[in-house]
Every structure is written in C-alpha cells, then in structure tokens.
Amino acid sequence: MPSQLHKPVVALVGRPNVGKSALFNRLAGRTISIVHDQPGVTRDRISAPCSLTTVPCDLVDTGGIGALADEDFAEAVSTEAQIAMDTAEIILFLVDAREGLTPIDEAIAQQLRKASNQVCLVLNKADHDRHDHISGDFARLGLGAGHPVSAAHGRNIPELLDELNERLIPFTESAREAEEAAKTSGLKIAVVGKPNAGKSSLVNAILDDDRTIVSEVAGTTRDSVDIPYDRAGERHTLIDTAGLRQRSRMDTSVEVFSAMRAERSIRRADICLLVIDLSTGVSAQDRKIARLIQKEQKPCIIIANKWDLFHPDGPKGPRMEQADEEIRNELFFLHYAPFICVSAKEKQELDRIFGAIREVREGSQDIMSTGELNRLLADTLRRNPPPTHKKHRKRLKVMYGTAAVNERYASIPVPRYILFVNDKRLLTDSYQAYLENSLRKKKPSHGLPINFSIRSRRKPPKSGA
C-alpha cells in the first residue's frame, strides 16, 4: 500500500475504449482527458482532483492495457497502468457492459486479484437497465458483481460515488494533511516545444522516473499530463504538453485537440520551459510556439536540449557562443528569456533549470514603485526625447506612469506599466522598445515579459475629422 501522506489516489484501469476517460471527466467535473472513439487515445497517466466525492482524492486516468493499435507502445502503456495501480489506494477496473467479457479483461483481472481489496469493478456503457444482467458474466472474474454505470449519460453514478466514499472514509485524516500541504503549493510549470524536442525525456530526468512515455516517434504525448513534483518543501506541477506543430500537418482530430490542450496549458502555467532541440537548431515551429508564449505574456526559460549532440567534439566555450548566437538570432523577440543548455538523456545541467526558475521568481517580486518608475521615465525622456511623429507632426509626452500586476500572475508577477500620454498614436514601436530597454537596465526582470498599457489623456480625433 502506498504512503498515505497525500490525498488518496483512485486509478482508472482497463483495456482500450471502455470509457475510462469519459468516467474520469465525469468524476473530475470537467473535460480533462481526451474522449474519442479511437482506441488507445490516452497513452500517459493524467491526474486531476475528484470533484464529486465527500473525501478529497486524486483521479488517475491510464493508458489502455493490451492495446492492439500502436503495438510498439503496448508494453509502455501497460507499464504506465501498472505504475498507476501500484500507487493507488483504490482501483476502478472498467469493463464494457455492451461488449461483454473479453480475454483482455480476464488477463487484467488476473493481475488485479493480487490487490482485490483495492479493486472496484465498474461495468461501463450500461446505458439501459437491460445491460445490468451482464454483471453475472463478469462475476467470474472474482472481483464481485460490479457496478453497472453509464459515464456518458450519468446513469448510476451516484451509486458508484456512494461506494467510493465508503472506501475513502479511512483516508479522511490523510485528506486533511493534504489540504495543509496544498497551502505550500508551488508553480505550474509548462514544458512546451515541437514534437520530439525531448519534453517528456526532460520531465522524466527531472523526476528521475520514467513517468511519461519516451519514444523516438514524434508526438507520443497526446494529452497534457499534470505531474506533481516536490522540491524544497513545495509541490510544483509539471505540465508535460503535447508537441505543437503546424495545423496543416496534423493527421487526426485527436492531434488537433491535443494541440489545443497544449495551448491551454501555456495559458494556465505560471512559467513556461520552451524546449529546443539544439542538435537540429531553431525551427519555424519553435518560433511559432515562442510567439504563443509571448502572446500569452508568460514568464519563460529556454531549455536548449540535446547539448550532448551539439558539435560534441568541439571545445565548450565556442560551442556555447554558437548556441547563444543561434538562439538569440532566431528567438530575438524572447530576448528577456534566459537559456540553459542541458542534456535530458545524459541528465546534464538539470539543476540549473530550477536555479533559473528561482531567479525569475525572486526577481518578479521586486516591482518598481510609482515614484521610482516616474523618476526613471523622466530621466529616460530627458536623455533621448521622443522624435516628432512624421504623420501627426507632434511629439509624445509622457505625463505619468504606474506599475500594476495582473491577478493571473500571482505566483510569478508579470509587471504591466501603465503610461498616461498626450496621444498614444505618437508612441512608435522603436521608442517603446527604448523605454523597455531603459526599464530592464534598472530592473533586468530575467525571464519576464514587460507589458505596456498606453492611455491617452484624451481620445484622439477620428481620422478625417
């Protein structure tokens, strides 16, 4: 039995396409796992809190055991499910009430009988009471008659919850401890990049655990996988995202859905680790993902992975200079993001990642005061006054500035500088870049974007007025 220091874990296991993800989403109270009629869609373990049980618990959705499609992944998916079962207090073993008992069900049940006191048999897709009679067939698995439910339509879900709550009662005290531990929750760290850049390898190396499936086949991770990671007394969440690539190259609706999930992961993250395959260089798709991070105004660190393959026979100094030049030239618009050369495969320089995260986080707490900002603005304008605008034949005047922080960025505050000017049309891109450079000289804000909100003293007249 696993340690009970955290919330109890409820794992959903079963062969492909029995509705594990549908039941997972039903119990979580929101759509998290991808639900699709293509067998084997869920390959990695996905975790989320259960919203319906009385006692707090975490749900874990697993890859289907015994998948026939994608045979190369069958062993890895089975391992994923086995790990989930080894770490779970309760196992929901799902079978398909409409298809009836299959040899794969019997093989899984044989594994589960070793921990039968943890197993709750669930007969899913019992959309009508005429499906309930099938429970007699599944009784010979030795795991009880089972609970006929319909995850898709909600049939008999309250009865299943009663069973879950009864099994969870012994873990009430553990749930209280988990709530206390949650008070020291850390950051949501999204690991993003193009397919096969080494995102899952990096997560596994950080965890020192084969937690996600690693393969040379691009696009192995389809879901965004939330993985808890304890470090220095804080519980962070590593978000291992699906590889983002051009929509025109996406083969299936599942892949499009996965890309949308990865984009949402960027939006909900506190900080993004942009993983670049240093051995192949910065690609157009890397730039597209970097632009998405910039658009969402997220703190960012660039992880130059596969350092061991980047001109491995050359001396370190020139190699580093070349890597710096390539990354800075190709991702010039993320100039504020520090970059770290690592090798996830060889587990080289991984400690530097959390050192950089700490520096970004600590630097974000030092927000410029209003007085300090206005003194800096006055000095900046005096040293290099704004030019006369060619079209409007006027010069920009900055009357006042103040700094604010969006509530979305509570964990790592991203500054937003509100400037009150005579006419915001007079602020050119080049002069705004000059203002940003002046702010960064005073406060470097490594890894943090700088947002400007420009407000005119009075609304400019409409064109032609």
Coordinates of C-alpha atoms in Angstrom, one line a residue:
M1 CA 0.0 0.0 0.0
P2 CA 1.4 3.4 -0.9
S3 CA 2.3 6.1 1.6
Q4 CA -0.7 8.0 2.9
L5 CA 0.9 11.4 3.3
H6 CA -1.2 12.9 0.5
K7 CA -4.7 12.6 -0.8
P8 CA -5.7 9.1 -1.7
V9 CA -5.4 8.1 -5.3
V10 CA -8.2 6.5 -7.4
A11 CA -6.8 4.9 -10.6
L12 CA -9.0 4.0 -13.6
V13 CA -7.7 1.0 -15.5
G14 CA -9.0 -1.3 -18.2
R15 CA -8.5 -2.2 -21.8
P16 CA -8.7 0.4 -24.6
N17 CA -12.1 2.2 -25.4
V18 CA -14.1 1.0 -22.3
G19 CA -14.7 4.6 -21.3
K20 CA -12.0 5.4 -18.7
S21 CA -11.5 8.9 -19.9
A22 CA -15.3 9.6 -20.0
L23 CA -15.7 8.4 -16.4
F24 CA -12.5 10.3 -15.4
N25 CA -14.1 13.5 -16.9
R26 CA -17.4 12.8 -15.2
L27 CA -15.8 12.4 -11.7
A28 CA -13.4 15.3 -12.2
G29 CA -16.4 17.6 -13.1
R30 CA -14.7 18.9 -16.3
T31 CA -13.2 17.7 -19.6
I32 CA -9.6 16.9 -19.0
S33 CA -8.9 13.6 -20.7
I34 CA -9.4 13.4 -24.4
V35 CA -12.6 11.4 -25.2
H36 CA -12.5 9.8 -28.7
D37 CA -13.7 6.6 -30.2
Q38 CA -10.2 5.8 -31.5
P39 CA -8.8 3.1 -29.2
G40 CA -5.6 4.0 -27.3
V41 CA -6.0 7.7 -27.3
T42 CA -4.9 8.1 -23.7
R43 CA -1.3 6.9 -23.5
D44 CA 0.1 8.7 -20.4
R45 CA -1.3 9.0 -16.9
I46 CA -3.4 12.0 -16.4
S47 CA -4.2 13.3 -12.9
A48 CA -6.9 15.6 -11.5
P49 CA -8.8 16.1 -8.2
C50 CA -12.2 14.4 -8.0
S51 CA -14.9 17.0 -7.5
L52 CA -17.8 14.7 -6.5
T53 CA -16.6 12.5 -3.6
T54 CA -17.0 13.6 0.0
V55 CA -13.4 12.8 0.9
P56 CA -10.9 14.6 -1.4
C57 CA -9.0 12.3 -3.7
D58 CA -7.0 12.4 -6.9
L59 CA -8.1 10.6 -10.0
V60 CA -5.5 9.0 -12.4
D61 CA -6.5 8.1 -15.9
T62 CA -4.2 5.5 -17.5
G63 CA -3.4 4.2 -21.0
G64 CA -5.4 1.2 -22.1
I65 CA -3.8 -2.1 -21.3
G66 CA -3.4 -4.5 -24.1
A67 CA -3.8 -2.0 -26.9
L68 CA -3.7 -3.6 -30.4
A69 CA -3.3 -0.4 -32.2
D70 CA 0.2 1.2 -32.0
E71 CA 1.7 -2.2 -31.0
D72 CA 5.1 -0.6 -30.3
F73 CA 3.5 1.2 -27.4
A74 CA 1.7 -1.7 -25.8
E75 CA 4.4 -2.5 -23.3
A76 CA 5.0 1.1 -22.4
V77 CA 1.2 1.8 -21.9
S78 CA 0.9 -1.4 -19.8
T79 CA 3.8 -0.2 -17.6
E80 CA 2.1 3.2 -17.2
A81 CA -1.1 1.5 -16.0
Q82 CA 0.9 -0.8 -13.7
I83 CA 2.6 2.2 -12.1
A84 CA -0.8 3.8 -11.5
M85 CA -2.1 0.7 -9.9
D86 CA 1.0 0.4 -7.6
T87 CA 0.5 3.9 -6.3
A88 CA -3.3 3.9 -5.9
E89 CA -5.4 3.3 -2.8
I90 CA -8.5 2.4 -4.9
I91 CA -8.6 0.9 -8.4
L92 CA -11.7 1.3 -10.6
F93 CA -11.5 -1.6 -13.1
L94 CA -13.6 -0.7 -16.1
V95 CA -15.2 -3.2 -18.5
D96 CA -17.6 -2.7 -21.4
A97 CA -21.1 -3.9 -20.4
R98 CA -22.3 -3.9 -24.1
E99 CA -19.4 -5.9 -25.5
G100 CA -19.2 -8.4 -22.6
L101 CA -16.3 -10.2 -21.1
T102 CA -13.1 -10.4 -23.3
P103 CA -9.8 -12.3 -22.9
I104 CA -8.0 -9.0 -22.2
D105 CA -10.5 -8.3 -19.3
E106 CA -9.7 -11.7 -17.9
A107 CA -5.9 -11.1 -18.2
I108 CA -6.2 -7.7 -16.4
A109 CA -8.4 -9.2 -13.7
Q110 CA -5.7 -11.9 -13.1
Q111 CA -3.2 -9.1 -12.3
L112 CA -5.7 -7.2 -10.1
R113 CA -6.7 -10.1 -8.0
K114 CA -3.4 -9.7 -6.1
A115 CA -4.8 -6.5 -4.7
S116 CA -8.5 -7.4 -4.9
N117 CA -9.4 -5.4 -1.7
Q118 CA -8.4 -2.2 -3.6
V119 CA -10.5 -3.0 -6.7
C120 CA -13.9 -1.8 -7.6
L121 CA -15.3 -3.4 -10.7
V122 CA -17.2 -0.9 -12.9
L123 CA -19.5 -2.1 -15.8
N124 CA -19.4 1.0 -18.0
K125 CA -21.7 1.7 -21.0
A126 CA -24.7 0.2 -19.2
D127 CA -26.9 2.9 -20.8
H128 CA -30.1 1.0 -20.0
D129 CA -31.3 -1.4 -17.3
R130 CA -31.3 -4.2 -19.9
H131 CA -27.5 -4.1 -19.8
D132 CA -27.4 -4.8 -16.0
H133 CA -27.9 -8.5 -16.4
I134 CA -24.4 -8.8 -17.9
S135 CA -23.0 -8.4 -14.4
G136 CA -23.3 -12.2 -13.9
D137 CA -20.8 -12.8 -16.7
F138 CA -18.3 -10.6 -15.0
A139 CA -18.7 -12.1 -11.6
R140 CA -16.5 -15.0 -12.6
L141 CA -13.6 -12.5 -12.6
G142 CA -13.6 -12.9 -8.8
L143 CA -13.9 -9.1 -8.2
G144 CA -17.6 -9.0 -7.3
A145 CA -20.7 -8.4 -9.4
G146 CA -19.7 -4.9 -10.3
H147 CA -21.5 -1.6 -10.6
P148 CA -23.3 -1.0 -13.9
V149 CA -23.0 2.7 -14.9
S150 CA -23.0 4.9 -17.9
A151 CA -20.3 7.5 -17.7
A152 CA -21.6 9.2 -20.9
H153 CA -25.1 9.6 -19.6
G154 CA -24.6 9.7 -15.8
R155 CA -26.6 6.6 -15.1
N156 CA -25.9 5.0 -11.7
I157 CA -23.1 7.5 -11.0
P158 CA -24.5 8.4 -7.5
E159 CA -24.4 4.7 -6.5
L160 CA -20.8 4.5 -7.6
L161 CA -20.0 7.6 -5.6
D162 CA -21.5 6.0 -2.5
E163 CA -19.2 3.0 -3.0
L164 CA -16.2 5.3 -3.5
N165 CA -17.0 7.4 -0.4
E166 CA -17.3 4.3 1.8
R167 CA -13.9 3.2 0.6
L168 CA -12.4 6.6 1.1
I169 CA -13.5 7.1 4.7
P170 CA -10.3 5.6 6.1
F171 CA -8.3 8.3 4.3
T172 CA -10.1 11.3 5.8
E173 CA -7.2 12.2 8.0
S174 CA -4.8 11.9 5.1
A175 CA -7.0 14.3 3.1
R176 CA -6.7 16.9 5.9
E177 CA -3.0 16.5 5.8
A178 CA -3.1 17.0 2.0
E179 CA -5.1 20.2 2.4
E180 CA -2.4 21.6 4.7
A181 CA 0.3 20.6 2.3
A182 CA -1.6 22.3 -0.5
K183 CA -1.0 25.6 1.3
T184 CA 2.6 25.4 0.3
S185 CA 1.8 24.5 -3.4
G186 CA 4.4 25.7 -5.8
L187 CA 4.4 26.6 -9.5
K188 CA 2.6 25.3 -12.6
I189 CA 5.5 24.7 -15.0
A190 CA 4.5 24.0 -18.6
V191 CA 7.1 22.1 -20.7
V192 CA 6.4 23.0 -24.3
G193 CA 8.0 22.6 -27.6
K194 CA 7.7 20.9 -31.0
P195 CA 7.3 17.1 -31.3
N196 CA 10.4 15.1 -30.4
A197 CA 12.3 18.0 -28.9
G198 CA 12.7 15.9 -25.7
K199 CA 10.0 17.3 -23.4
S200 CA 9.0 14.0 -21.9
S201 CA 12.6 13.0 -21.5
L202 CA 13.3 16.2 -19.7
V203 CA 10.4 15.7 -17.3
N204 CA 11.5 12.1 -16.7
A205 CA 15.0 13.3 -16.0
I206 CA 13.8 15.9 -13.5
L207 CA 11.6 13.4 -11.8
D208 CA 14.3 10.7 -12.1
D209 CA 11.4 8.4 -13.0
D210 CA 10.0 7.0 -16.3
R211 CA 6.8 8.9 -15.6
T212 CA 5.8 9.7 -19.2
I213 CA 6.3 7.6 -22.3
V214 CA 9.5 8.4 -24.2
S215 CA 9.9 7.3 -27.8
E216 CA 11.7 8.4 -30.9
V217 CA 8.3 8.6 -32.6
A218 CA 7.2 12.3 -32.8
G219 CA 4.0 13.1 -31.0
T220 CA 4.0 10.3 -28.4
T221 CA 2.5 12.5 -25.7
R222 CA -1.1 13.4 -26.9
D223 CA -2.6 14.8 -23.7
S224 CA -1.2 17.5 -21.4
V225 CA 0.0 15.4 -18.4
D226 CA 0.0 17.1 -15.0
I227 CA 2.6 15.6 -12.8
P228 CA 3.2 16.7 -9.1
Y229 CA 6.8 17.3 -8.2
D230 CA 8.0 18.1 -4.7
R231 CA 11.1 20.3 -4.4
A232 CA 12.5 22.3 -1.5
G233 CA 9.2 22.0 0.5
E234 CA 6.9 23.0 -2.3
R235 CA 4.7 20.8 -4.5
H236 CA 5.1 22.0 -8.1
T237 CA 3.1 20.8 -11.1
L238 CA 5.0 19.8 -14.2
I239 CA 2.8 20.1 -17.3
D240 CA 4.2 17.8 -20.0
T241 CA 2.4 19.0 -23.1
A242 CA 1.7 17.5 -26.5
G243 CA 4.2 18.6 -29.1
L244 CA 2.8 21.6 -31.1
R245 CA 3.2 21.5 -34.8
Q246 CA 1.6 23.2 -37.8
R247 CA -2.2 22.6 -38.1
S248 CA -1.8 21.7 -41.7
R249 CA 0.4 18.7 -40.7
M250 CA -2.0 17.3 -38.1
D251 CA -3.2 13.9 -39.1
T252 CA -6.3 13.4 -36.9
S253 CA -8.9 15.2 -34.9
V254 CA -7.2 13.8 -31.7
E255 CA -4.0 15.6 -32.7
V256 CA -5.7 18.9 -33.2
F257 CA -7.5 18.5 -29.8
S258 CA -4.1 17.7 -28.2
A259 CA -2.6 20.9 -29.7
M260 CA -5.4 22.9 -28.3
R261 CA -4.8 21.3 -24.9
A262 CA -1.1 22.3 -25.1
E263 CA -2.1 25.9 -25.9
R264 CA -4.4 26.0 -22.9
S265 CA -1.6 24.6 -20.8
I266 CA 0.6 27.6 -21.7
R267 CA -2.3 29.9 -20.7
R268 CA -2.7 28.3 -17.2
A269 CA 1.0 27.9 -16.5
D270 CA 2.9 30.2 -14.1
I271 CA 6.1 29.8 -16.2
C272 CA 6.9 28.0 -19.5
L273 CA 10.0 26.0 -20.3
L274 CA 10.5 26.2 -24.1
V275 CA 12.4 23.1 -25.1
I276 CA 14.5 23.5 -28.2
D277 CA 16.3 20.6 -29.9
L278 CA 19.8 22.1 -30.1
S279 CA 21.1 19.3 -32.3
T280 CA 18.7 20.3 -35.2
G281 CA 18.6 24.1 -34.5
V282 CA 15.7 26.5 -34.0
S283 CA 12.9 25.7 -36.5
A284 CA 9.9 27.7 -37.7
Q285 CA 7.7 25.7 -35.4
D286 CA 9.9 26.6 -32.4
R287 CA 9.4 30.3 -33.3
K288 CA 5.6 29.8 -33.6
I289 CA 5.5 28.3 -30.1
A290 CA 7.7 31.1 -28.8
R291 CA 5.3 33.6 -30.3
L292 CA 2.4 31.9 -28.5
I293 CA 4.3 32.2 -25.2
Q294 CA 5.0 35.9 -26.0
K295 CA 1.3 36.4 -26.9
E296 CA 0.2 35.0 -23.6
Q297 CA 2.8 37.2 -21.8
K298 CA 4.1 34.2 -19.8
P299 CA 7.4 34.1 -18.0
C300 CA 9.8 31.9 -20.0
I301 CA 13.1 30.0 -19.8
I302 CA 14.5 28.5 -23.0
I303 CA 15.8 24.9 -22.5
A304 CA 18.4 24.1 -25.2
N305 CA 18.1 20.3 -25.0
K306 CA 20.4 17.6 -26.6
W307 CA 23.5 19.6 -25.7
D308 CA 25.5 16.3 -25.9
L309 CA 24.7 16.2 -29.6
F310 CA 25.6 19.8 -30.4
H311 CA 29.1 19.8 -32.0
P312 CA 30.2 17.3 -29.3
D313 CA 33.9 17.2 -30.4
G314 CA 34.3 21.0 -30.1
P315 CA 35.5 22.9 -27.0
K316 CA 32.8 24.1 -24.6
G317 CA 33.4 27.8 -24.9
P318 CA 32.9 28.2 -28.7
R319 CA 30.0 25.7 -28.6
M320 CA 28.3 27.9 -26.0
E321 CA 28.9 31.1 -28.0
Q322 CA 27.5 29.4 -31.1
A323 CA 24.4 28.2 -29.3
D324 CA 23.9 31.6 -27.8
E325 CA 24.1 33.3 -31.2
E326 CA 21.7 30.8 -32.9
I327 CA 19.1 31.1 -30.2
R328 CA 19.3 34.8 -29.8
N329 CA 19.1 35.4 -33.5
E330 CA 16.2 33.1 -34.1
L331 CA 14.2 34.0 -31.0
F332 CA 15.1 37.6 -30.7
F333 CA 11.6 38.6 -29.6
L334 CA 12.1 36.4 -26.4
H335 CA 15.3 38.3 -25.6
Y336 CA 14.3 38.5 -22.0
A337 CA 14.2 34.7 -21.6
P338 CA 17.4 33.1 -20.2
F339 CA 18.5 29.9 -21.9
I340 CA 20.2 26.8 -20.4
C341 CA 22.0 24.1 -22.3
V342 CA 21.1 20.7 -21.0
S343 CA 21.0 17.0 -21.9
A344 CA 17.9 15.3 -20.7
K345 CA 19.2 12.0 -21.9
E346 CA 22.6 12.3 -20.0
K347 CA 21.0 14.3 -17.1
Q348 CA 23.4 17.1 -17.6
E349 CA 22.9 20.6 -16.0
L350 CA 19.3 19.8 -14.9
D351 CA 19.8 21.6 -11.5
R352 CA 20.4 24.8 -13.4
I353 CA 16.7 24.8 -14.5
F354 CA 15.3 25.2 -11.1
G355 CA 18.0 27.7 -10.2
A356 CA 16.9 29.8 -13.2
I357 CA 13.2 29.4 -12.2
R358 CA 14.1 30.6 -8.7
E359 CA 15.9 33.6 -10.1
V360 CA 12.9 34.5 -12.3
R361 CA 10.5 34.1 -9.4
E362 CA 12.6 36.1 -6.9
G363 CA 13.2 38.9 -9.5
S364 CA 9.5 39.1 -10.2
Q365 CA 8.8 40.1 -6.6
D366 CA 10.7 43.4 -6.9
I367 CA 8.1 45.5 -8.6
M368 CA 9.0 49.1 -9.3
S369 CA 7.3 51.7 -7.2
T370 CA 5.4 54.5 -8.8
G371 CA 7.9 57.1 -7.6
E372 CA 10.8 55.1 -8.9
L373 CA 9.1 54.5 -12.2
N374 CA 8.4 58.2 -12.8
R375 CA 11.9 59.3 -11.9
L376 CA 13.2 56.6 -14.4
L377 CA 10.8 57.8 -17.1
A378 CA 11.8 61.5 -16.6
D379 CA 15.5 60.6 -16.9
T380 CA 14.9 58.3 -19.9
L381 CA 12.9 61.0 -21.8
R382 CA 15.5 63.7 -21.0
R383 CA 18.4 61.6 -22.3
N384 CA 16.6 60.7 -25.5
P385 CA 13.4 62.8 -26.2
P386 CA 10.7 61.2 -28.4
P387 CA 11.0 62.3 -32.1
T388 CA 8.3 64.3 -33.8
H389 CA 5.8 61.9 -35.3
K390 CA 6.0 62.1 -39.1
K391 CA 2.3 61.7 -39.7
H392 CA 0.8 63.6 -36.8
R393 CA 3.6 66.2 -36.5
K394 CA 3.6 66.1 -32.8
R395 CA 5.9 64.8 -30.1
L396 CA 5.0 62.2 -27.5
K397 CA 4.6 63.4 -23.9
V398 CA 4.6 61.0 -21.0
M399 CA 2.8 62.7 -18.1
Y400 CA 2.7 59.8 -15.6
G401 CA 3.4 56.1 -15.1
T402 CA 2.4 53.4 -12.7
A403 CA 3.1 49.7 -12.4
A404 CA 0.5 47.1 -11.9
V405 CA 0.3 43.3 -11.7
N406 CA -2.4 41.2 -13.4
E407 CA -4.1 38.8 -10.9
R408 CA -3.5 36.0 -13.4
Y409 CA 0.2 36.1 -12.5
A410 CA 0.1 35.8 -8.7
S411 CA 2.8 33.2 -8.4
I412 CA 5.3 35.0 -10.7
P413 CA 4.1 38.6 -11.0
V414 CA 4.4 39.9 -14.6
P415 CA 4.6 43.7 -14.5
R416 CA 2.3 45.9 -16.5
Y417 CA 3.4 49.5 -16.9
I418 CA 0.5 52.0 -17.4
L419 CA 1.7 55.1 -19.1
F420 CA -0.6 58.2 -19.4
V421 CA 0.4 60.2 -22.5
N422 CA -0.9 63.1 -24.6
D423 CA -1.7 60.8 -27.6
K424 CA -0.9 57.1 -27.7
R425 CA -0.7 57.2 -31.5
L426 CA 2.6 59.1 -31.1
L427 CA 4.4 56.2 -29.4
T428 CA 6.3 54.3 -32.1
D429 CA 7.5 50.7 -31.8
S430 CA 11.1 51.8 -31.7
Y431 CA 10.6 54.3 -28.9
Q432 CA 8.6 51.7 -26.9
A433 CA 11.5 49.3 -27.3
Y434 CA 13.8 52.1 -26.0
L435 CA 11.5 52.5 -22.9
E436 CA 11.6 48.8 -22.3
N437 CA 15.4 48.7 -22.5
S438 CA 15.6 51.5 -20.0
L439 CA 13.3 49.7 -17.6
R440 CA 15.4 46.5 -18.0
K441 CA 18.6 48.3 -17.3
K442 CA 17.1 49.4 -14.0
K443 CA 15.4 46.1 -13.2
P444 CA 16.6 43.3 -15.6
S445 CA 13.5 41.1 -14.9
H446 CA 15.1 38.0 -16.4
G447 CA 12.5 35.7 -17.9
L448 CA 9.7 38.2 -17.6
P449 CA 7.9 40.0 -20.4
I450 CA 7.2 43.7 -20.0
N451 CA 3.6 44.8 -20.8
F452 CA 2.8 48.4 -21.6
S453 CA -0.7 49.8 -21.4
I454 CA -0.7 53.2 -23.1
R455 CA -3.6 55.6 -22.3
S456 CA -4.2 58.9 -24.0
R457 CA -5.0 62.0 -21.9
R458 CA -8.0 62.5 -24.2
K459 CA -9.3 60.4 -27.1
P460 CA -7.6 61.2 -30.3
P461 CA -9.8 62.6 -33.1
K462 CA -11.1 60.1 -35.7
S463 CA -9.4 60.1 -39.0
G464 CA -10.8 62.7 -41.3
A465 CA -12.4 64.6 -38.5

